[in-house]
Amino acid sequence: MILHNEMANAIRMLAADSVQTANSGHPGAPMGMAEMAVALWGEHLAHNPADPAWPNRDRFVLSNGHASMLVYALLHLTGYQLPMDELKRFRQLHSKTPGHPEAHITPGVETTTGPLGQGLANAVGMALAEKLMADHFNQDDFPVVDHYTYCFVGDGCLMEGISHEACSLAGALELGKLIVLYDSNGISIDGQITPWFGDDTAERFRAYGWHVIEGIDGHDVDAVSRAIASAKSTPTPSFLVCNTHIGAGSPNRVNTARAHGEPLGENELKLVREQLNWASAPFVIPEKIRQAWDNTAKGEKAQASWARMMHNYAKAHPDLYNEFNRRQTGELPDDFEAKAANHMAQTCQQAQTMATRKASQNCLNALAPDLPELLGGSADLTGSNLTNFTDCGAVRAGEKGGRHVNYGVREFAMAAIMNGLALHGGMRPYGGTFAVFSDYSRNAIRMSALMRLPVVHVLTHDSIGLGEDGPTHQPIEHAWSLRAIPDLDTWRPCDALETSVAWVCALRQRKRPSALLLSRQNLPAMVTEAAQQLGAFKGGYSLYQSEKFKVRVLLIATGSEVHVARIAANQLESQNIGVRIVSMPCTNLFDRQSQEYRAKVLMMERGDSVLRIAIEAGCTQGWWKYVGFKGDVMGIDTFGESGPAVELFQHFGLTTQHVVNRVLQRLEHNEPANTEVDDVTL
């Protein structure tokens, strides 16, 4: 008991001293959750500090990420490569101890948290990944995937609506290896939460189908440990209500909002040391306590035991063993490129008119059977998003083999759960909704980009082309809103082949998410030549160029507007005006190409002698960097309207005739034609 107290106080002092040194941070939550951490990390969590990526480790998620000093203290004390100097550099530029935990920066941090509630949803994804991987790989006497996902949450996480979305689904799927410990301290930034958070939280989780244990003294290590042991034996997810005091150990800040997000101050720190009977100087841990926390030997022993089992597993089930290792590395199967090339060749040959959402499903049907890690889903729009594929099967509680998740009307949770699936390893998740509803899931999409996770967001009904559902369902600003997220590739393909290119690029990515904006309406085949196909893999390329006339107009378009531009080119050529059409399905990828390539595609060597006009059924703001001040953009900078798609394109001025008229006006069409022919090669 005494050692438990000292172990907890080590966390308290490291948190308080680090925040004080940085003059910034949140000491209260780590101080309040210290005994919870001792119970979990000291007695239950299976992990190896020498190998933070050990596949069969238990996952720990700190959803209330402002309490980051809790996990940094734990990682340091248990033996991870996080030296004390990094704790002294808490919240400093380029330290391994940023203000909120960031995956891939700090060894041992499983996910980036800070936006409250998303860590909890990430944990649901990790637990789902564990279940699906276990269903696929575990054999008699070989439980090669057998671990728990633990998550600490605070009041703020549970106020966020995403907690309802994610935990409702977790209960329905009976994710029994998910254990959530609730730091119930009754305090948030604005003070006592009772006036604005009066939920019966325990009953709420019982209603989800969770195993709930209430009334746990969160400052009693043995009580918390017993609750965790009970939770590990239940077939449903568990919710442990741990009653704590924020800022425990601080005589004047305990149970106050001031403990939440500001340093305690030097005078209060002295009082904390006196109350805790902590004689050590800042950042000094007595050797007895350090040894009690060190998990190096225990972790190496646990991983070594698992490795011996894997050695025998390799002999008994070599194919599964090889697949397991491949999926852990994130590498695609050896024959992926050949099968992708074959599918694209067939798509070129068929040259069918179809909606790009249907082309996406065709691509999944061609590639998914040989990508067992690919896990699909939809936010209650499977028949519209077409995210299912032949014989994919549904993920259901008590059943094995499903590869498609019915997320229900839970866009935000779906995106955050997919992040958890990707973080776990061994899974490549994608999920669908309407493009306009990416607003619901935007912060989780942003988090997937921040964490550089290869998640695919399938966003259909990409424009006013969806028609009669009207402005509530018609995305206007969404394409550029998504393109603005760093490290996210946003695709808006013009036909079936570009859709396949988008999928292949998304699947090749190992450290970048993708968003695929796909049409509801049918689009004609536009891309057939191999050279054009290769150009699509660069995000933007010359789709068509006049052979008889020198180019005077360069039309840049995406999605359904590429066909509009192509027909406009024919009409302009009938008036002796040469045209180049640039299809730019992914501006993000195009922008990563060499300056030489981009300049050549956009004919920058011709300067302002070429009129550049961008055409897209969405807001215009992002296109000006490609067309220049003397160029033009045809788009929509208002909300949409309800009506048939054909009428809407006419109403918003995005038809072939509108394009032709705009070009003629800008060229002041009395100018004589130049019939000298350009070089059409790129």
XYZ file of C-alpha atoms in Angstrom:
682
model
C 0.000 0.000 0.000
C 2.811 2.409 0.930
C 4.616 1.650 -2.348
C 1.399 2.223 -4.277
C 1.118 5.644 -2.691
C 4.698 6.513 -3.535
C 4.300 5.292 -7.122
C 1.232 7.491 -7.507
C 2.991 10.460 -5.937
C 5.838 10.077 -8.411
C 3.322 10.710 -11.182
C 1.873 13.675 -9.311
C 5.220 15.325 -8.811
C 6.467 14.732 -12.347
C 3.243 16.222 -13.700
C 3.247 19.209 -11.373
C 6.954 19.954 -11.806
C 6.837 19.631 -15.610
C 3.862 21.953 -15.904
C 5.510 24.443 -13.568
C 8.783 24.344 -15.538
C 6.914 24.888 -18.803
C 4.656 27.482 -17.148
C 1.919 25.823 -19.176
C -0.170 22.671 -19.020
C -2.736 20.692 -17.046
C -1.564 19.276 -13.715
C -4.941 18.488 -12.164
C -6.011 15.441 -14.172
C -2.681 13.567 -13.917
C -2.639 14.201 -10.179
C -6.197 12.942 -9.873
C -5.707 9.833 -12.023
C -2.391 8.764 -10.484
C -3.762 5.760 -8.554
C -5.811 4.666 -11.571
C -2.559 4.633 -13.531
C -0.774 2.640 -10.841
C -3.522 0.013 -10.897
C -3.540 -0.353 -14.682
C 0.108 0.110 -15.613
C 1.485 -1.479 -12.488
C -0.685 -4.594 -12.371
C -2.496 -5.258 -15.655
C -1.103 -3.577 -18.773
C 0.895 -5.955 -21.003
C 3.557 -3.920 -22.782
C 7.260 -3.928 -23.535
C 9.078 -0.585 -23.226
C 11.919 -2.000 -25.364
C 9.507 -2.515 -28.278
C 6.614 -0.034 -28.341
C 5.354 -1.661 -31.565
C 5.054 -5.226 -30.203
C 1.889 -6.368 -32.025
C 0.304 -8.158 -29.073
C 0.748 -5.380 -26.520
C -2.250 -3.999 -24.707
C -3.242 -0.599 -26.064
C -3.560 2.381 -23.746
C -5.406 5.498 -24.878
C -5.480 8.720 -22.894
C -8.622 10.223 -24.381
C -8.499 13.275 -22.115
C -5.242 14.221 -23.809
C -4.743 17.473 -21.903
C -3.557 15.152 -19.093
C -0.542 14.319 -21.267
C 1.925 14.472 -18.392
C 0.246 11.351 -17.005
C 1.270 9.245 -19.989
C 4.686 10.908 -20.277
C 5.391 10.130 -16.634
C 4.236 6.544 -17.119
C 6.357 6.033 -20.216
C 9.424 7.451 -18.525
C 8.960 5.507 -15.306
C 8.214 2.144 -16.941
C 11.316 2.233 -19.153
C 10.502 3.715 -22.556
C 13.022 5.818 -24.475
C 11.724 9.005 -22.934
C 14.510 10.392 -20.747
C 13.942 12.827 -17.921
C 15.374 15.636 -20.034
C 12.335 15.307 -22.295
C 9.995 15.726 -19.327
C 11.930 18.843 -18.417
C 11.256 20.055 -21.980
C 7.492 19.528 -21.688
C 5.609 21.621 -24.255
C 8.819 22.965 -25.811
C 9.541 23.092 -29.530
C 10.612 19.728 -31.007
C 10.486 17.915 -27.666
C 9.083 14.401 -27.387
C 6.625 15.704 -24.808
C 4.251 17.978 -26.752
C 1.298 19.654 -25.098
C -1.049 16.835 -26.079
C 0.103 13.275 -26.838
C 1.065 12.729 -30.464
C 1.478 9.284 -31.973
C 4.812 8.706 -33.746
C 6.483 11.514 -31.801
C 6.617 9.938 -28.364
C 7.543 6.232 -28.147
C 4.669 4.399 -26.490
C 1.932 6.909 -27.321
C -0.703 4.961 -29.254
C -2.769 7.821 -30.677
C -2.836 11.583 -30.891
C -5.406 12.931 -28.461
C -6.600 16.342 -27.408
C -9.907 16.865 -29.230
C -12.019 15.327 -26.474
C -13.906 12.107 -27.151
C -11.890 11.114 -30.198
C -9.417 9.049 -28.204
C -12.350 7.050 -26.877
C -13.547 6.454 -30.440
C -9.975 5.521 -31.454
C -10.015 2.947 -28.639
C -13.234 1.462 -30.051
C -11.436 1.114 -33.390
C -8.456 -0.564 -31.758
C -10.696 -3.018 -29.928
C -12.558 -3.749 -33.162
C -9.249 -4.350 -34.939
C -8.190 -6.758 -32.184
C -11.425 -8.720 -32.589
C -11.185 -8.894 -36.388
C -7.498 -9.803 -36.368
C -8.103 -12.482 -33.723
C -10.992 -13.920 -35.727
C -8.781 -14.178 -38.784
C -5.444 -15.290 -37.377
C -6.024 -17.163 -34.120
C -5.965 -20.940 -34.330
C -6.216 -23.697 -31.726
C -3.376 -23.290 -29.226
C -2.227 -20.156 -31.035
C -3.905 -16.986 -29.642
C -1.494 -14.782 -31.558
C -3.817 -11.776 -31.291
C -4.979 -11.577 -27.688
C -4.809 -8.220 -25.957
C -6.938 -5.534 -24.348
C -7.596 -1.911 -25.179
C -7.718 0.384 -22.150
C -8.893 3.964 -22.278
C -8.899 6.745 -19.696
C -11.658 9.320 -20.218
C -12.790 12.438 -18.401
C -16.063 14.305 -18.115
C -15.289 16.322 -21.238
C -14.858 13.198 -23.362
C -18.293 12.003 -22.301
C -19.953 15.342 -22.968
C -18.792 15.230 -26.577
C -21.408 13.624 -28.812
C -18.839 11.360 -30.426
C -18.696 9.383 -27.170
C -22.330 8.362 -27.651
C -21.806 7.452 -31.294
C -18.731 5.316 -30.663
C -19.793 3.648 -27.428
C -23.239 2.763 -28.733
C -21.592 0.916 -31.625
C -19.030 -0.733 -29.323
C -21.845 -2.136 -27.231
C -23.712 -3.428 -30.273
C -20.563 -5.175 -31.496
C -19.832 -6.600 -28.030
C -16.197 -5.554 -27.961
C -15.416 -7.342 -24.723
C -11.717 -6.454 -24.690
C -12.406 -2.750 -24.478
C -12.139 -1.385 -20.920
C -12.788 2.300 -20.241
C -11.857 3.929 -16.945
C -13.820 7.108 -16.269
C -12.043 9.775 -14.238
C -15.181 11.127 -12.578
C -14.045 14.260 -10.770
C -16.978 16.577 -11.488
C -14.792 19.474 -12.653
C -14.227 21.020 -16.067
C -12.751 24.332 -17.176
C -15.870 26.271 -16.235
C -16.061 24.697 -12.780
C -18.415 22.199 -11.165
C -20.152 20.365 -14.015
C -23.426 19.580 -12.252
C -25.406 22.476 -13.811
C -24.593 21.372 -17.367
C -23.746 17.669 -17.159
C -26.374 15.881 -15.146
C -26.375 12.575 -17.022
C -26.685 9.287 -15.199
C -23.552 8.185 -16.993
C -23.514 4.651 -15.609
C -27.074 4.002 -16.780
C -26.231 5.464 -20.140
C -23.488 2.877 -20.637
C -25.677 0.070 -19.340
C -28.181 1.071 -22.007
C -25.431 0.601 -24.591
C -24.966 -2.976 -23.370
C -21.737 -2.332 -21.477
C -20.610 -3.984 -18.248
C -20.594 -1.120 -15.718
C -18.961 -0.916 -12.292
C -19.830 2.160 -10.246
C -18.631 3.638 -7.014
C -14.944 2.799 -7.400
C -12.653 4.853 -5.202
C -10.266 6.100 -7.861
C -7.608 6.759 -5.233
C -7.639 3.147 -4.017
C -5.245 1.191 -6.208
C -6.555 -2.179 -5.056
C -10.171 -1.197 -5.715
C -9.357 -0.028 -9.240
C -7.290 -3.150 -9.881
C -10.143 -5.428 -8.771
C -12.515 -3.601 -11.097
C -10.131 -4.054 -14.030
C -9.802 -7.768 -13.243
C -13.586 -8.090 -13.227
C -13.851 -6.238 -16.530
C -11.347 -8.561 -18.189
C -13.647 -11.526 -17.610
C -16.779 -10.063 -19.246
C -17.911 -10.594 -22.862
C -19.000 -6.977 -23.347
C -17.082 -3.696 -23.149
C -16.629 -2.393 -19.618
C -17.059 1.054 -18.117
C -15.441 1.658 -14.737
C -16.580 4.769 -12.873
C -13.615 5.900 -10.768
C -14.468 8.720 -8.381
C -11.453 10.998 -8.020
C -10.390 14.470 -6.916
C -8.821 16.669 -9.559
C -5.505 18.029 -8.336
C -5.287 15.435 -5.555
C -2.333 16.296 -3.330
C -2.650 20.047 -3.790
C -4.052 21.578 -0.582
C -5.528 24.695 -2.214
C -6.250 23.528 -5.780
C -7.842 20.120 -5.181
C -11.428 19.911 -6.482
C -11.179 23.291 -8.235
C -11.224 24.354 -11.858
C -7.891 26.132 -11.301
C -6.240 22.727 -11.004
C -7.303 21.904 -14.546
C -5.244 24.062 -16.864
C -2.650 26.206 -15.127
C 0.576 25.652 -13.168
C 0.154 25.266 -9.434
C 2.738 27.937 -8.635
C 5.914 27.641 -6.601
C 4.222 28.249 -3.250
C 1.556 25.619 -3.877
C 4.186 23.149 -5.089
C 5.949 23.476 -1.744
C 2.678 22.671 0.008
C 2.145 19.663 -2.296
C 5.546 18.287 -1.346
C 4.720 18.729 2.311
C 1.314 17.075 2.006
C 2.680 14.127 0.029
C 5.791 13.905 2.195
C 7.848 14.090 -1.012
C 11.396 15.063 -0.148
C 12.977 14.714 -3.597
C 13.912 17.687 -5.736
C 12.042 18.331 -8.982
C 12.582 15.567 -11.576
C 14.317 13.288 -9.089
C 12.704 9.859 -8.523
C 13.934 7.732 -5.595
C 15.504 4.483 -6.795
C 13.030 2.319 -4.872
C 10.107 3.916 -6.690
C 11.885 3.783 -10.044
C 12.474 0.044 -9.639
C 8.855 -0.514 -8.651
C 7.702 1.163 -11.864
C 10.241 -0.387 -14.262
C 8.495 -2.790 -16.635
C 11.447 -3.604 -18.878
C 12.156 -7.140 -17.679
C 8.490 -8.052 -17.354
C 7.716 -6.660 -20.790
C 10.597 -8.444 -22.490
C 9.545 -11.705 -20.873
C 5.956 -11.296 -22.083
C 7.034 -10.521 -25.630
C 9.553 -13.371 -25.649
C 6.806 -15.807 -24.677
C 4.644 -14.503 -27.518
C 7.598 -14.760 -29.928
C 8.103 -18.432 -29.039
C 4.440 -19.052 -29.797
C 4.808 -17.221 -33.119
C 7.802 -19.412 -33.975
C 5.626 -22.508 -33.625
C 2.734 -20.750 -35.360
C 4.969 -20.166 -38.376
C 5.568 -23.905 -38.646
C 1.946 -24.892 -38.163
C 0.352 -22.117 -40.242
C 2.987 -20.615 -42.537
C 0.553 -18.796 -44.822
C -1.208 -17.081 -41.936
C 2.125 -16.241 -40.347
C 3.394 -14.587 -43.520
C 0.157 -12.699 -43.998
C 0.231 -11.510 -40.393
C 3.728 -10.111 -40.808
C 2.874 -8.466 -44.118
C -0.174 -6.781 -42.661
C 1.776 -5.562 -39.656
C 4.281 -3.815 -41.919
C 1.517 -2.275 -44.033
C 2.977 -3.620 -47.250
C 0.647 -4.555 -50.092
C 0.693 -8.101 -51.534
C 3.362 -8.785 -54.141
C 0.783 -9.142 -56.910
C -1.129 -5.952 -56.036
C 0.411 -3.809 -58.767
C -0.224 -6.416 -61.443
C -3.868 -6.836 -60.435
C -4.350 -3.084 -60.217
C -2.863 -2.640 -63.686
C -5.098 -5.389 -65.053
C -8.196 -3.756 -63.568
C -7.268 -0.377 -65.014
C -6.592 -1.925 -68.422
C -10.035 -3.529 -68.401
C -11.587 -0.233 -67.332
C -9.887 1.517 -70.262
C -10.992 -1.161 -72.677
C -14.606 -1.080 -71.558
C -14.751 2.745 -71.484
C -18.162 2.668 -69.834
C -20.351 5.560 -68.816
C -21.019 5.252 -65.092
C -21.128 7.151 -61.834
C -17.748 7.318 -60.178
C -19.295 5.885 -57.001
C -20.104 2.770 -59.070
C -16.609 2.791 -60.551
C -15.309 2.842 -56.983
C -17.311 -0.257 -56.153
C -16.022 -1.963 -59.282
C -12.483 -1.220 -58.147
C -13.236 -2.692 -54.725
C -14.668 -5.823 -56.326
C -11.462 -6.195 -58.334
C -8.935 -5.528 -55.557
C -10.553 -6.261 -52.180
C -10.644 -10.079 -52.417
C -6.840 -10.121 -52.413
C -6.521 -7.442 -49.714
C -7.859 -9.144 -46.589
C -6.790 -6.169 -44.487
C -9.212 -3.901 -46.347
C -12.203 -3.176 -44.097
C -15.092 -1.177 -45.504
C -18.069 0.554 -44.044
C -20.640 3.278 -44.368
C -22.573 5.642 -42.131
C -25.941 4.095 -43.005
C -25.507 4.827 -46.720
C -24.066 1.586 -48.068
C -26.490 1.447 -50.993
C -25.656 5.042 -51.907
C -21.921 5.089 -51.191
C -21.474 1.606 -52.727
C -18.746 0.802 -50.228
C -19.613 -2.886 -50.053
C -18.144 -5.455 -52.403
C -19.045 -8.994 -53.441
C -19.103 -11.432 -50.512
C -17.694 -8.828 -48.125
C -19.929 -9.984 -45.275
C -21.034 -7.767 -42.402
C -19.233 -7.286 -39.106
C -21.564 -8.582 -36.408
C -21.321 -9.424 -32.717
C -20.592 -13.104 -32.198
C -19.793 -13.716 -35.853
C -16.546 -14.041 -37.785
C -15.450 -13.118 -41.254
C -17.203 -9.799 -41.882
C -15.375 -7.063 -43.774
C -17.993 -4.320 -43.876
C -19.066 -2.248 -40.865
C -22.533 -0.779 -40.648
C -21.516 2.305 -38.671
C -25.057 3.635 -38.496
C -25.715 7.355 -38.714
C -22.452 8.136 -36.951
C -20.154 9.940 -39.394
C -17.827 11.444 -36.770
C -17.419 8.197 -34.854
C -16.905 6.265 -38.083
C -13.958 8.464 -39.063
C -12.407 8.315 -35.586
C -12.970 4.550 -35.286
C -11.229 4.113 -38.638
C -8.285 6.038 -37.203
C -8.183 3.540 -34.344
C -8.344 0.612 -36.753
C -5.391 2.000 -38.689
C -3.427 2.792 -35.528
C -3.836 -0.756 -34.269
C -2.056 -2.163 -37.293
C -2.995 -4.941 -39.683
C -6.094 -3.165 -41.033
C -6.719 -0.763 -43.927
C -10.061 0.916 -43.190
C -12.284 2.922 -45.487
C -15.744 4.297 -44.878
C -18.372 6.217 -46.755
C -20.875 9.006 -46.368
C -22.145 11.877 -48.497
C -19.516 14.525 -49.235
C -21.585 17.218 -47.559
C -21.556 15.229 -44.311
C -17.771 15.268 -44.186
C -18.461 18.321 -42.041
C -19.641 15.959 -39.309
C -16.426 13.956 -39.440
C -14.003 16.702 -40.406
C -12.042 16.839 -37.158
C -11.423 13.091 -37.266
C -10.360 13.412 -40.919
C -7.974 16.120 -39.793
C -6.653 13.833 -37.059
C -6.015 11.037 -39.564
C -3.925 13.506 -41.572
C -2.125 14.758 -38.464
C -1.269 11.155 -37.551
C -0.463 10.279 -41.183
C -2.795 7.292 -41.235
C -3.670 5.568 -44.540
C -7.428 5.853 -44.011
C -9.709 6.262 -47.049
C -12.794 8.480 -46.800
C -15.293 7.675 -49.561
C -17.445 10.788 -50.041
C -20.158 10.373 -52.653
C -22.800 12.724 -54.064
C -20.010 15.194 -54.689
C -21.809 18.193 -56.188
C -25.081 19.768 -57.275
C -25.259 16.745 -59.552
C -27.146 14.923 -56.806
C -30.086 17.129 -57.708
C -33.381 17.329 -55.908
C -32.171 16.814 -52.325
C -31.175 20.454 -52.427
C -28.651 22.678 -50.648
C -28.629 20.699 -47.396
C -27.104 17.806 -49.318
C -25.172 19.593 -52.054
C -21.491 20.158 -51.210
C -20.168 23.551 -52.299
C -17.170 24.447 -50.147
C -16.314 20.885 -49.201
C -13.769 19.985 -51.871
C -11.537 22.944 -51.053
C -12.203 22.547 -47.361
C -10.770 19.045 -47.581
C -7.953 20.053 -49.924
C -6.908 22.589 -47.284
C -6.118 19.864 -44.728
C -2.344 19.243 -44.765
C -1.249 15.726 -45.758
C -4.704 14.694 -47.001
C -5.047 13.717 -50.660
C -8.464 14.804 -51.923
C -9.508 13.199 -55.205
C -12.370 14.185 -57.509
C -12.060 11.823 -60.487
C -13.727 12.486 -63.832
C -14.465 8.898 -64.847
C -14.035 5.223 -64.010
C -10.325 5.103 -64.815
C -9.428 8.136 -62.735
C -11.456 6.576 -59.923
C -9.328 3.453 -60.134
C -6.189 5.594 -60.135
C -7.456 7.334 -57.005
C -8.011 4.011 -55.240
C -4.626 2.636 -56.274
C -2.875 5.776 -55.044
C -4.826 5.673 -51.779
C -3.929 2.034 -51.189
C -0.270 2.622 -52.014
C -0.125 5.291 -49.339
C 1.224 4.179 -45.979
C 1.446 7.552 -44.288
C -1.262 9.699 -45.819
C -5.090 9.538 -45.755
C -7.210 10.053 -48.843
C -10.654 11.463 -49.541
C -12.465 10.315 -52.676
C -15.209 12.664 -53.889
C -17.440 10.596 -56.154
C -20.431 11.390 -58.334
C -23.988 10.170 -58.009
C -24.702 10.812 -61.692
C -23.228 8.850 -64.597
C -20.107 10.274 -66.240
C -18.703 9.274 -69.654
C -15.293 7.665 -70.010
C -12.722 10.392 -70.599
C -9.319 8.786 -70.041
C -8.147 6.046 -72.374
C -4.541 6.612 -73.364
C -1.718 5.122 -71.314
C 0.091 8.471 -71.207
C -2.998 10.115 -69.755
C -3.364 7.331 -67.227
C 0.190 7.966 -66.048
C -0.624 11.653 -65.818
C -3.555 10.894 -63.546
C -1.079 9.307 -61.129
C 0.501 12.755 -60.849
C -2.734 14.413 -59.790
C -3.044 16.638 -62.873
C -2.214 16.246 -66.562
C -3.096 17.249 -70.098
C -6.172 15.200 -70.986
C -6.689 16.752 -74.407
C -5.019 19.278 -76.673
C -5.991 20.696 -80.051
C -3.892 19.369 -82.900
C -4.883 21.905 -85.560
C -4.621 25.184 -83.668
C -2.197 26.839 -81.325
C -3.522 26.703 -77.782
C -5.107 29.960 -76.674
C -7.251 28.540 -73.871
C -6.359 26.122 -71.086
C -9.375 24.647 -69.276
C -8.741 23.034 -65.887
C -11.520 20.822 -64.568
C -12.316 18.011 -62.167
C -15.028 15.403 -61.843
C -18.170 15.882 -63.901
C -16.924 19.192 -65.289
C -14.129 17.532 -67.290
C -16.744 16.306 -69.763
C -18.225 19.814 -69.933
C -14.773 21.172 -70.761
C -14.189 18.498 -73.407
C -17.374 19.309 -75.331
C -16.634 23.022 -74.986
C -13.241 22.382 -76.576
C -14.922 20.921 -79.636
C -17.094 23.986 -80.048
C -14.190 26.360 -79.574
C -12.145 24.474 -82.144
C -14.965 24.974 -84.623
C -14.157 28.667 -84.235
C -10.411 28.077 -84.782
C -9.542 28.395 -81.099
C -6.996 25.903 -79.791
C -7.659 24.366 -76.359
C -5.790 22.281 -73.823
C -7.852 20.487 -71.167
C -6.122 19.735 -67.892
C -7.825 17.177 -65.707
C -6.766 17.702 -62.116
C -8.326 14.929 -60.015
C -6.023 15.593 -57.035
C -4.637 19.083 -56.530
C -2.716 17.935 -53.448
C -0.791 15.340 -55.445
C -0.303 17.707 -58.373
C 1.202 20.282 -56.017
C 3.815 17.728 -54.911
C 5.100 17.266 -58.464
C 8.195 19.056 -59.680
C 7.923 22.712 -60.579
C 8.995 21.804 -64.108
C 6.154 19.306 -64.530
C 3.511 21.636 -63.107
C 4.682 24.502 -65.265
C 4.580 22.347 -68.383
C 1.072 21.037 -67.693
C -0.221 24.575 -67.096
C 1.784 25.973 -70.047
C 3.433 28.554 -67.824
C 6.112 29.172 -70.441
C 3.386 30.872 -72.469
C 2.635 33.320 -69.663
C -0.585 35.289 -70.049
C -0.829 34.536 -73.772
C -2.854 31.495 -72.714
C -6.180 32.135 -71.024
C -6.549 29.730 -68.094
C -10.030 28.955 -66.799
C -10.844 26.491 -64.011
C -14.241 24.804 -63.912
C -15.655 23.001 -60.892
C -19.126 22.662 -59.397
C -18.020 24.075 -56.068
C -16.496 27.165 -54.522
C -13.912 28.983 -56.574
C -11.417 30.181 -53.990
C -8.654 27.585 -54.395
C -8.397 27.664 -58.178
C -6.884 31.113 -58.541
C -3.370 29.891 -57.826
C -3.563 27.808 -61.027
C -5.236 30.319 -63.357
C -3.526 33.515 -62.147
C -4.977 36.991 -61.806
C -5.649 37.204 -65.518
C -7.390 33.855 -65.595
C -10.920 32.965 -64.601
C -12.811 30.473 -62.466
C -16.281 29.112 -63.137
C -17.839 27.641 -60.017
C -20.423 28.153 -57.310
C -19.953 30.543 -54.409
C -23.491 30.305 -53.075
C -25.411 27.405 -51.605
C -27.143 25.051 -54.019
C -30.782 24.703 -54.989
C -33.347 21.914 -55.070
C -34.129 20.704 -58.558
C -33.142 18.215 -61.267
C -29.392 18.093 -61.831
C -29.599 19.182 -65.477
C -31.511 22.306 -64.513
C -29.097 23.061 -61.690
C -26.028 23.001 -63.923
C -27.849 25.359 -66.287
C -28.912 27.608 -63.402
C -25.387 27.873 -61.995
C -23.771 28.459 -65.372
C -21.789 25.244 -65.608
C -22.803 23.968 -69.026
C -20.819 23.669 -72.216
C -22.442 26.774 -73.668
C -21.664 28.796 -70.578
C -18.017 27.766 -70.836
C -17.846 28.651 -74.513
C -19.483 32.021 -73.917
C -17.096 32.818 -71.050
C -14.076 31.927 -73.192
C -15.270 34.043 -76.114
C -15.944 37.004 -73.854
C -12.511 36.769 -72.269
C -10.733 36.360 -75.598
C -12.597 39.328 -77.066
C -13.449 37.043 -79.933
C -12.712 39.551 -82.651
C -8.991 38.722 -82.223
C -7.635 36.838 -85.286
C -6.886 33.158 -84.777
C -3.298 31.910 -84.654
C -3.180 28.598 -86.505
C 0.350 27.614 -85.493
C 0.238 24.195 -83.797
C 1.682 23.553 -80.321
C 3.720 20.573 -79.239
C 1.136 18.329 -77.544
C 3.610 16.186 -75.632
C 4.264 16.538 -71.938
